[in-house]
XYZ file of C-alpha atoms in Angstrom:
71
model
C 0.000 0.000 0.000
C 2.889 2.351 0.727
C 4.328 1.699 -2.728
C 1.012 2.567 -4.377
C 0.769 5.749 -2.287
C 4.325 6.711 -3.235
C 3.603 6.199 -6.925
C 0.416 8.228 -6.623
C 2.292 11.083 -4.954
C 4.957 11.033 -7.673
C 2.319 11.240 -10.425
C 0.447 13.997 -8.554
C 3.612 16.066 -8.056
C 4.458 15.733 -11.741
C 0.944 16.782 -12.788
C 0.661 19.737 -10.415
C 4.176 20.939 -11.150
C 3.282 21.067 -14.847
C 0.181 23.060 -13.967
C 2.074 25.577 -11.809
C 4.852 25.878 -14.378
C 2.359 26.661 -17.132
C 0.711 29.293 -14.939
C 3.925 31.163 -14.204
C 6.200 30.367 -17.130
C 3.669 30.154 -19.946
C 3.542 32.834 -22.572
C 1.140 35.641 -21.879
C -1.848 35.971 -24.161
C -4.323 38.772 -24.689
C -7.325 38.232 -22.445
C -10.772 39.225 -23.606
C -13.192 40.592 -21.010
C -15.439 37.890 -19.602
C -19.110 38.322 -20.377
C -21.652 37.238 -17.795
C -25.275 36.425 -18.336
C -28.159 37.537 -16.157
C -28.608 33.990 -14.870
C -24.972 33.782 -13.774
C -25.169 37.130 -12.012
C -28.383 36.061 -10.268
C -26.848 32.753 -9.141
C -23.725 34.491 -7.806
C -25.796 37.087 -5.971
C -28.076 34.449 -4.435
C -25.178 32.298 -3.259
C -23.368 35.328 -1.839
C -26.440 36.520 0.040
C -27.166 33.051 1.412
C -23.535 32.676 2.523
C -23.784 35.929 4.459
C -27.144 35.010 6.005
C -25.972 31.544 7.061
C -22.740 33.006 8.427
C -24.484 35.712 10.449
C -27.506 33.730 11.646
C -26.823 29.975 11.353
C -29.257 28.743 14.046
C -32.274 27.909 11.806
C -30.042 26.058 9.360
C -28.349 24.098 12.147
C -31.753 23.143 13.575
C -32.906 22.028 10.127
C -29.798 19.890 9.722
C -30.245 18.405 13.188
C -33.901 17.559 12.505
C -32.988 15.894 9.235
C -30.529 13.616 11.064
C -33.076 12.521 13.628
C -35.672 11.287 11.141
């Protein structure tokens, strides 16, 4: 099992090193501005608002999760 884990780590290091190298050493290209649709903006806004609400007042969500575990 240790041999398999070692081989996996070696492959992972090789893969991620290639990724990091291409990020920092790759040639720079002209980037076009990213266009966003209304649906994407709505989804991002909803997830941001819900993250803030759950972070500020988590009690109802914790109770809901606890009730779902008991059933």
